Structures are given as C-alpha cells and as structure tokens.
Amino acid sequence: MTAEAAAPGRLGHRLRHQLPLLAWLVLVWMLLWGTWSWANLLGGAVIALVVTSLLPLPPVVGGTRLRPGPLLRFVGAFVADLISSGALVAWQTLRPSGIERSAIIRVQTRTDSDLLLTILAESLTLVPGSMVLDLDRERRVLTLHVLHVRGPDDVERQRTSVLAQEERVVRAFGTAADVAALGPPAGEPARGGTS
Amino acid sequence: MSVLEVVGDVVAVVLLLLGALLCLTAGIGLVRFPDVLTRMHAGTKPQVLGVLLIMVAGAIRLQGWSATWMLLLVAVFQLLTAPVSAHMISRVAYRRRHVRRDLLLVDELRADDELRDRVYRGDEPADAPPGEPGQTLAERSGENRNPRDERG
C-alpha cells in the first residue's frame, strides 16, 4: 500500500480514496474556527491537502454502506451501554467490597473487514467492562479483558454480548456481503479452537 | 431571567456535578483497583462518560455556537482516542506480564499455545516477573484446558 501511495502520477486515484479523510479534516478545521466562511473552507482544504500529503495513510479498503435504521439502533445501544458501563464501573470503584474477578476471553468474530473490526474494537473498549487486548487479524479473533465475571455463565454472557455488538456494527456500517457473512454461523459455538 | 434559562442552568449544574463525580471515581479506581488491566477500565469508562457529561453541560451553559462546536470536537476525540490508549497500555502490560493472573477467572489468551507464542514471543523484558506468576481460578480448580500449562 505504501508503494502504491508513493507512486507518482496516481494523484487522482489517491485523491478519490482520500476524499473522506480530506472532508473530515476540513470539517475539524471549520469546527475549530467555529464560524462558517469561505476563507475557513479554503484554508481547511489547503491544510488538509498538506497534512495528507506529508503524512500519507494507507487507504481504507472495502467501502461501507450507512443504513440509517440500524445505525440509530447501534448508536442507541452504544449510548445505553456507555451509561450503564460508566455507572457500574463507578459503583465498583466506590463500594467497600471493591472489584470482582475479571477474565480474559477470546471471541471469534464473523466479519472480515478492517474498518468494521476497528469500529467493533473501538466501541467494545468503550462499553461495559470490556477492553480489547489483542486482535488476531488473520484468524479474526478478538481478545478482551472483561470485568464483572462471577462464573463461567458470565463469561458466556459477555461473549454473546460481544457478538451482538458485532452484529449491530455490521448491520449499521457493513456492505451487503458483510451482512450476509453474519447470517448462518450465528448459532455456532462462538470460540474457535479449544473445546 | 426566563424559566427556560433557569431550567437550563439547573440541568447544566446537575450534569457538571455528575461528570465531575465520574471523573473522581476514575481517579479512585486507579488507586483501588489491583492491576494495570482493571485500572485501565477505571481510567477509560467513567472518565469518558464524565467528560461527555461536562461537555453537554458546557454546551447548555455557554453562549454561542463556536464554543459548542469546540465541545463537540473534544467529545468526538475523547471517544476516538480513549479506547486506543487503553488498548495500547493494557496490551503492553499483558505482554510484560504485569497481570495479576490470580485474580483472573479464565485466561483464554494463554490457554492457546500458538497464540501465547505469538503474544509472548521475545517481547518480555529482562526484569519481567517469572513466566508463571500465578494461576487463574479456572486453572487452579483443575478445569484446565491445556495440560502443558501445568509445568512448574
């Protein structure tokens, strides 16, 4: 990817791939100024171009589709999780008995897209008692550290909640192929490898 | 002045106090929790929610859109970056074996030989704690999936 980015003469191609990033940088620039004006827009565009050409990033492969309905469901569930997670962890820090046991679990994910896995890992790290420790990209295995586990039942419950979160992410952002990949293996044992 | 402003002020005060309280619990959690991984939980979650609440309160109380946009940016970057730093720190902590494994219920990362080799491969420092600092509850109670873990 870096070789492709370094190749001269493919500026137009690169520009098209970088367009979402450019738009985002211009938006950040304008939000930082806080007022709308053409000067800000042009200044933001120039800065965005300079930043992306000085610090090039590999393009995000695999497009996304935004579906408003599932996106709303994802955001709703995310905010609810964020609040309940914050309250729960805050309570655990304050209560005299302190924290319960935690666990490190592995979850076999079904999606195979860099962007979707990134969104999934980001949202998982923000919501209840779970934090992504490692992502095995080739085998698509997420390793998480989870709080509030009292027994094996809780471990399984956390695993299913991770898979539910994955489904919400894919339905909100994934392409049709990604959503189709979700379908059949839903009832499968969630963990690959060990018995 | 008007009733609406008073209500807005009250809501902003409540959100500010709630957010400040959550940030306080994040600090307390850093002191009270036993190891790096659990401390990262305390440091990321209540603190992110606390910052968001304070941002909302600021957006209600402050006049003018330009401040609101700035607060929105702060919130977005908080949501984007907090998980990344928490992940990086805990990943390094796990690789360097700064984990209270005796407080873990299960450790499926370690139960898998191939994965353990990948994660531990040549990455532990010379002063790392010994390779078997403790056993998880699952390992102690004998429901060990992998007999090769039982050396030493």
GROMACS .gro file of C-alpha atoms in nm:
model
  347
    1MET     CA    1   0.000   0.000   0.000
    2THR     CA    2   0.280   0.239   0.076
    3ALA     CA    3   0.438   0.160  -0.259
    4GLU     CA    4   0.113   0.244  -0.430
    5ALA     CA    5   0.082   0.564  -0.234
    6ALA     CA    6   0.436   0.660  -0.323
    7ALA     CA    7   0.389   0.602  -0.696
    8PRO     CA    8   0.373   0.931  -0.882
    9GLY     CA    9   0.106   1.009  -1.138
   10ARG     CA   10  -0.170   0.838  -0.949
   11LEU     CA   11  -0.267   1.152  -0.770
   12GLY     CA   12  -0.624   1.147  -0.892
   13HIS     CA   13  -0.674   0.792  -0.780
   14ARG     CA   14  -0.525   0.867  -0.443
   15LEU     CA   15  -0.729   1.180  -0.407
   16ARG     CA   16  -1.051   0.987  -0.457
   17HIS     CA   17  -0.954   0.736  -0.190
   18GLN     CA   18  -0.853   1.011   0.048
   19LEU     CA   19  -1.169   1.213  -0.004
   20PRO     CA   20  -1.348   1.105   0.318
   21LEU     CA   21  -1.034   1.182   0.517
   22LEU     CA   22  -0.999   1.522   0.349
   23ALA     CA   23  -1.363   1.604   0.417
   24TRP     CA   24  -1.318   1.506   0.781
   25LEU     CA   25  -1.006   1.722   0.819
   26VAL     CA   26  -1.180   2.021   0.662
   27LEU     CA   27  -1.474   1.967   0.897
   28VAL     CA   28  -1.243   1.957   1.200
   29TRP     CA   29  -1.073   2.275   1.083
   30MET     CA   30  -1.403   2.454   1.046
   31LEU     CA   31  -1.530   2.331   1.383
   32LEU     CA   32  -1.210   2.457   1.542
   33TRP     CA   33  -1.272   2.804   1.398
   34GLY     CA   34  -1.634   2.778   1.498
   35THR     CA   35  -1.764   3.002   1.223
   36TRP     CA   36  -1.858   2.939   0.863
   37SER     CA   37  -1.675   3.135   0.595
   38TRP     CA   38  -1.528   3.063   0.254
   39ALA     CA   39  -1.184   3.158   0.383
   40ASN     CA   40  -1.209   2.890   0.650
   41LEU     CA   41  -1.326   2.635   0.396
   42LEU     CA   42  -1.039   2.707   0.157
   43GLY     CA   43  -0.784   2.729   0.438
   44GLY     CA   44  -0.910   2.397   0.573
   45ALA     CA   45  -0.884   2.236   0.231
   46VAL     CA   46  -0.525   2.355   0.186
   47ILE     CA   47  -0.426   2.237   0.535
   48ALA     CA   48  -0.598   1.901   0.477
   49LEU     CA   49  -0.412   1.851   0.149
   50VAL     CA   50  -0.079   1.941   0.308
   51VAL     CA   51  -0.141   1.710   0.603
   52THR     CA   52  -0.248   1.413   0.391
   53SER     CA   53   0.044   1.452   0.151
   54LEU     CA   54   0.303   1.500   0.425
   55LEU     CA   55   0.164   1.220   0.643
   56PRO     CA   56   0.009   0.974   0.400
   57LEU     CA   57  -0.206   0.693   0.535
   58PRO     CA   58  -0.298   0.372   0.358
   59PRO     CA   59  -0.645   0.398   0.207
   60VAL     CA   60  -0.929   0.226   0.389
   61VAL     CA   61  -1.016  -0.070   0.171
   62GLY     CA   62  -1.367  -0.204   0.143
   63GLY     CA   63  -1.638   0.055   0.122
   64THR     CA   64  -1.918   0.094   0.367
   65ARG     CA   65  -2.288   0.145   0.345
   66LEU     CA   66  -2.457   0.358   0.604
   67ARG     CA   67  -2.801   0.230   0.695
   68PRO     CA   68  -2.994   0.488   0.899
   69GLY     CA   69  -3.218   0.245   1.088
   70PRO     CA   70  -2.952   0.004   1.211
   71LEU     CA   71  -2.716   0.299   1.265
   72LEU     CA   72  -2.969   0.452   1.503
   73ARG     CA   73  -3.004   0.118   1.682
   74PHE     CA   74  -2.625   0.090   1.709
   75VAL     CA   75  -2.586   0.442   1.847
   76GLY     CA   76  -2.876   0.392   2.089
   77ALA     CA   77  -2.739   0.065   2.222
   78PHE     CA   78  -2.395   0.221   2.240
   79VAL     CA   79  -2.506   0.520   2.445
   80ALA     CA   80  -2.711   0.296   2.677
   81ASP     CA   81  -2.409   0.070   2.721
   82LEU     CA   82  -2.182   0.367   2.781
   83ILE     CA   83  -2.404   0.500   3.059
   84SER     CA   84  -2.463   0.164   3.227
   85SER     CA   85  -2.094   0.081   3.194
   86GLY     CA   86  -1.987   0.410   3.345
   87ALA     CA   87  -2.232   0.374   3.632
   88LEU     CA   88  -2.133   0.014   3.701
   89VAL     CA   89  -1.758   0.073   3.698
   90ALA     CA   90  -1.801   0.390   3.905
   91TRP     CA   91  -2.001   0.192   4.162
   92GLN     CA   92  -1.735  -0.078   4.172
   93THR     CA   93  -1.468   0.177   4.249
   94LEU     CA   94  -1.670   0.328   4.532
   95ARG     CA   95  -1.825   0.028   4.706
   96PRO     CA   96  -1.633  -0.115   5.001
   97SER     CA   97  -1.610  -0.469   4.865
   98GLY     CA   98  -1.423  -0.340   4.561
   99ILE     CA   99  -1.388  -0.516   4.232
  100GLU     CA  100  -1.487  -0.867   4.135
  101ARG     CA  101  -1.283  -1.110   3.936
  102SER     CA  102  -1.209  -1.034   3.577
  103ALA     CA  103  -1.133  -1.260   3.284
  104ILE     CA  104  -0.951  -1.264   2.953
  105ILE     CA  105  -1.172  -1.413   2.685
  106ARG     CA  106  -1.138  -1.472   2.314
  107VAL     CA  107  -1.418  -1.423   2.067
  108GLN     CA  108  -1.428  -1.549   1.711
  109THR     CA  109  -1.575  -1.269   1.504
  110ARG     CA  110  -1.752  -1.327   1.176
  111THR     CA  111  -1.677  -1.010   0.987
  112ASP     CA  112  -1.363  -0.976   0.776
  113SER     CA  113  -1.325  -0.606   0.718
  114ASP     CA  114  -1.057  -0.382   0.862
  115LEU     CA  115  -1.292  -0.091   0.907
  116LEU     CA  116  -1.571  -0.292   1.071
  117LEU     CA  117  -1.329  -0.466   1.307
  118THR     CA  118  -1.186  -0.127   1.401
  119ILE     CA  119  -1.529   0.015   1.477
  120LEU     CA  120  -1.614  -0.300   1.673
  121ALA     CA  121  -1.294  -0.289   1.879
  122GLU     CA  122  -1.334   0.083   1.948
  123SER     CA  123  -1.693   0.051   2.061
  124LEU     CA  124  -1.616  -0.260   2.268
  125THR     CA  125  -1.338  -0.082   2.451
  126LEU     CA  126  -1.578   0.198   2.538
  127VAL     CA  127  -1.870  -0.012   2.664
  128PRO     CA  128  -1.941  -0.223   2.975
  129GLY     CA  129  -1.643  -0.373   3.144
  130SER     CA  130  -1.474  -0.491   2.828
  131MET     CA  131  -1.143  -0.387   2.677
  132VAL     CA  132  -0.978  -0.520   2.365
  133LEU     CA  133  -0.633  -0.661   2.443
  134ASP     CA  134  -0.545  -0.812   2.111
  135LEU     CA  135  -0.687  -0.860   1.765
  136ASP     CA  136  -0.566  -1.153   1.562
  137ARG     CA  137  -0.642  -1.017   1.216
  138GLU     CA  138  -0.574  -1.336   1.021
  139ARG     CA  139  -0.792  -1.555   1.236
  140ARG     CA  140  -1.035  -1.277   1.321
  141VAL     CA  141  -1.013  -1.346   1.692
  142LEU     CA  142  -1.067  -1.067   1.939
  143THR     CA  143  -0.910  -1.098   2.283
  144LEU     CA  144  -1.086  -0.900   2.551
  145HIS     CA  145  -1.035  -0.830   2.917
  146VAL     CA  146  -1.374  -0.821   3.084
  147LEU     CA  147  -1.484  -0.704   3.426
  148HIS     CA  148  -1.779  -0.835   3.626
  149VAL     CA  149  -1.747  -1.208   3.581
  150ARG     CA  150  -1.856  -1.427   3.868
  151GLY     CA  151  -1.851  -1.760   3.690
  152PRO     CA  152  -1.843  -1.938   3.355
  153ASP     CA  153  -2.201  -1.824   3.286
  154ASP     CA  154  -2.090  -1.463   3.294
  155VAL     CA  155  -1.807  -1.540   3.054
  156GLU     CA  156  -2.052  -1.686   2.804
  157ARG     CA  157  -2.285  -1.391   2.856
  158GLN     CA  158  -2.003  -1.150   2.776
  159ARG     CA  159  -1.918  -1.350   2.466
  160THR     CA  160  -2.272  -1.333   2.333
  161SER     CA  161  -2.288  -0.962   2.407
  162VAL     CA  162  -1.972  -0.911   2.203
  163LEU     CA  163  -2.128  -1.100   1.914
  164ALA     CA  164  -2.447  -0.896   1.946
  165GLN     CA  165  -2.241  -0.579   1.931
  166GLU     CA  166  -2.062  -0.711   1.624
  167GLU     CA  167  -2.397  -0.774   1.457
  168ARG     CA  168  -2.513  -0.419   1.531
  169VAL     CA  169  -2.189  -0.274   1.391
  170VAL     CA  170  -2.205  -0.481   1.073
  171ARG     CA  171  -2.572  -0.407   1.015
  172ALA     CA  172  -2.509  -0.036   1.058
  173PHE     CA  173  -2.187   0.001   0.855
  174GLY     CA  174  -2.124  -0.318   0.660
  175THR     CA  175  -2.173  -0.389   0.294
  176ALA     CA  176  -2.430  -0.642   0.181
  177ALA     CA  177  -2.160  -0.909   0.170
  178ASP     CA  178  -2.060  -0.833   0.529
  179VAL     CA  179  -2.418  -0.864   0.648
  180ALA     CA  180  -2.456  -1.191   0.458
  181ALA     CA  181  -2.143  -1.323   0.630
  182LEU     CA  182  -2.318  -1.268   0.962
  183GLY     CA  183  -2.615  -1.484   0.885
  184PRO     CA  184  -2.559  -1.860   0.909
  185PRO     CA  185  -2.294  -1.902   1.180
  186ALA     CA  186  -2.498  -1.719   1.445
  187GLY     CA  187  -2.578  -2.039   1.632
  188GLU     CA  188  -2.226  -2.173   1.606
  189PRO     CA  189  -2.008  -2.203   1.916
  190ALA     CA  190  -1.854  -1.864   1.947
  191ARG     CA  191  -1.498  -1.970   2.011
  192GLY     CA  192  -1.272  -2.138   1.759
  193GLY     CA  193  -1.003  -2.387   1.850
  194THR     CA  194  -1.021  -2.512   2.208
  195SER     CA  195  -1.301  -2.741   2.315
  196MET     CA  196  -3.434   3.551   3.370
  197SER     CA  197  -3.683   3.333   3.198
  198VAL     CA  198  -3.797   2.994   3.325
  199LEU     CA  199  -3.618   2.822   3.037
  200GLU     CA  200  -3.284   2.972   3.139
  201VAL     CA  201  -3.329   2.862   3.500
  202VAL     CA  202  -3.413   2.508   3.388
  203GLY     CA  203  -3.110   2.510   3.159
  204ASP     CA  204  -2.888   2.625   3.445
  205VAL     CA  205  -3.016   2.355   3.677
  206VAL     CA  206  -2.966   2.083   3.416
  207ALA     CA  207  -2.616   2.212   3.342
  208VAL     CA  208  -2.524   2.214   3.712
  209VAL     CA  209  -2.653   1.860   3.761
  210LEU     CA  210  -2.461   1.733   3.457
  211LEU     CA  211  -2.144   1.914   3.565
  212LEU     CA  212  -2.155   1.765   3.914
  213LEU     CA  213  -2.234   1.420   3.780
  214GLY     CA  214  -1.948   1.440   3.531
  215ALA     CA  215  -1.707   1.563   3.796
  216LEU     CA  216  -1.814   1.278   4.025
  217LEU     CA  217  -1.750   1.024   3.750
  218CYS     CA  218  -1.404   1.168   3.686
  219LEU     CA  219  -1.340   1.143   4.061
  220THR     CA  220  -1.437   0.774   4.060
  221ALA     CA  221  -1.193   0.721   3.775
  222GLY     CA  222  -0.918   0.859   3.997
  223ILE     CA  223  -1.029   0.649   4.294
  224GLY     CA  224  -1.039   0.342   4.072
  225LEU     CA  225  -0.680   0.399   3.967
  226VAL     CA  226  -0.582   0.380   4.334
  227ARG     CA  227  -0.810   0.097   4.444
  228PHE     CA  228  -0.801  -0.149   4.154
  229PRO     CA  229  -0.541  -0.423   4.178
  230ASP     CA  230  -0.359  -0.432   3.842
  231VAL     CA  231  -0.298  -0.248   3.518
  232LEU     CA  232  -0.581  -0.407   3.321
  233THR     CA  233  -0.852  -0.328   3.576
  234ARG     CA  234  -0.710   0.018   3.629
  235MET     CA  235  -0.745   0.085   3.259
  236HIS     CA  236  -1.114   0.001   3.293
  237ALA     CA  237  -1.149   0.257   3.569
  238GLY     CA  238  -0.947   0.512   3.376
  239THR     CA  239  -1.136   0.490   3.049
  240LYS     CA  240  -1.502   0.428   3.117
  241PRO     CA  241  -1.632   0.655   3.392
  242GLN     CA  242  -1.390   0.921   3.283
  243VAL     CA  243  -1.513   0.922   2.922
  244LEU     CA  244  -1.873   0.943   3.037
  245GLY     CA  245  -1.777   1.216   3.283
  246VAL     CA  246  -1.609   1.424   3.016
  247LEU     CA  247  -1.909   1.381   2.787
  248LEU     CA  248  -2.147   1.498   3.061
  249ILE     CA  249  -1.930   1.800   3.131
  250MET     CA  250  -1.923   1.880   2.759
  251VAL     CA  251  -2.304   1.863   2.742
  252ALA     CA  252  -2.330   2.087   3.046
  253GLY     CA  253  -2.088   2.331   2.885
  254ALA     CA  254  -2.288   2.330   2.563
  255ILE     CA  255  -2.603   2.415   2.759
  256ARG     CA  256  -2.444   2.686   2.969
  257LEU     CA  257  -2.205   2.856   2.726
  258GLN     CA  258  -2.338   3.109   2.479
  259GLY     CA  259  -2.264   3.093   2.111
  260TRP     CA  260  -2.221   2.815   1.862
  261SER     CA  261  -1.846   2.839   1.831
  262ALA     CA  262  -1.799   2.707   2.186
  263THR     CA  263  -2.046   2.427   2.115
  264TRP     CA  264  -1.852   2.312   1.809
  265MET     CA  265  -1.534   2.306   2.012
  266LEU     CA  266  -1.701   2.097   2.282
  267LEU     CA  267  -1.833   1.860   2.016
  268LEU     CA  268  -1.480   1.814   1.883
  269VAL     CA  269  -1.346   1.746   2.231
  270ALA     CA  270  -1.616   1.482   2.282
  271VAL     CA  271  -1.551   1.315   1.946
  272PHE     CA  272  -1.176   1.295   2.001
  273GLN     CA  273  -1.228   1.171   2.353
  274LEU     CA  274  -1.442   0.886   2.219
  275LEU     CA  275  -1.191   0.809   1.944
  276THR     CA  276  -0.869   0.820   2.142
  277ALA     CA  277  -0.954   0.688   2.490
  278PRO     CA  278  -1.004   0.327   2.369
  279VAL     CA  279  -0.682   0.336   2.168
  280SER     CA  280  -0.465   0.445   2.459
  281ALA     CA  281  -0.637   0.200   2.695
  282HIS     CA  282  -0.579  -0.079   2.445
  283MET     CA  283  -0.213   0.005   2.389
  284ILE     CA  284  -0.131   0.028   2.759
  285SER     CA  285  -0.311  -0.293   2.851
  286ARG     CA  286  -0.159  -0.479   2.558
  287VAL     CA  287   0.189  -0.381   2.667
  288ALA     CA  288   0.101  -0.464   3.028
  289TYR     CA  289  -0.016  -0.810   2.930
  290ARG     CA  290   0.292  -0.879   2.722
  291ARG     CA  291   0.516  -0.761   3.003
  292ARG     CA  292   0.325  -0.988   3.241
  293HIS     CA  293   0.208  -0.710   3.465
  294VAL     CA  294  -0.112  -0.900   3.521
  295ARG     CA  295  -0.247  -1.031   3.846
  296ARG     CA  296  -0.331  -1.365   3.696
  297ASP     CA  297  -0.453  -1.499   4.030
  298LEU     CA  298  -0.740  -1.250   4.008
  299LEU     CA  299  -0.848  -1.371   3.667
  300LEU     CA  300  -1.126  -1.622   3.626
  301VAL     CA  301  -1.001  -1.755   3.294
  302ASP     CA  302  -0.725  -1.651   3.059
  303GLU     CA  303  -0.809  -1.783   2.717
  304LEU     CA  304  -0.523  -1.597   2.555
  305ARG     CA  305  -0.279  -1.809   2.750
  306ALA     CA  306  -0.473  -2.131   2.713
  307ASP     CA  307  -0.393  -2.131   2.342
  308ASP     CA  308  -0.035  -2.236   2.278
  309GLU     CA  309   0.002  -2.085   1.934
  310LEU     CA  310  -0.143  -1.754   2.040
  311ARG     CA  311   0.069  -1.745   2.352
  312ASP     CA  312   0.379  -1.786   2.144
  313ARG     CA  313   0.267  -1.502   1.923
  314VAL     CA  314   0.191  -1.272   2.212
  315TYR     CA  315   0.487  -1.359   2.429
  316ARG     CA  316   0.740  -1.408   2.152
  317GLY     CA  317   1.061  -1.246   2.267
  318ASP     CA  318   0.874  -0.949   2.399
  319GLU     CA  319   0.915  -0.983   2.772
  320PRO     CA  320   1.178  -0.762   2.932
  321ALA     CA  321   1.470  -0.900   3.128
  322ASP     CA  322   1.318  -0.783   3.454
  323ALA     CA  323   0.975  -0.929   3.383
  324PRO     CA  324   0.809  -1.131   3.657
  325PRO     CA  325   0.857  -1.505   3.616
  326GLY     CA  326   0.662  -1.680   3.346
  327GLU     CA  327   0.414  -1.836   3.583
  328PRO     CA  328   0.327  -1.554   3.820
  329GLY     CA  329   0.002  -1.711   3.924
  330GLN     CA  330  -0.280  -1.928   3.812
  331THR     CA  331  -0.626  -1.822   3.712
  332LEU     CA  332  -0.920  -1.958   3.906
  333ALA     CA  333  -1.005  -2.194   3.621
  334GLU     CA  334  -0.652  -2.332   3.619
  335ARG     CA  335  -0.643  -2.380   3.994
  336SER     CA  336  -0.976  -2.560   4.009
  337GLY     CA  337  -0.847  -2.819   3.765
  338GLU     CA  338  -1.065  -2.746   3.466
  339ASN     CA  339  -0.753  -2.668   3.274
  340ARG     CA  340  -0.797  -2.697   2.903
  341ASN     CA  341  -0.431  -2.727   2.832
  342PRO     CA  342  -0.216  -2.969   3.032
  343ARG     CA  343   0.101  -2.802   2.909
  344ASP     CA  344   0.023  -2.506   3.129
  345GLU     CA  345   0.089  -2.713   3.437
  346ARG     CA  346   0.464  -2.720   3.427
  347GLY     CA  347   0.644  -2.564   3.718
   0.00000   0.00000   0.00000
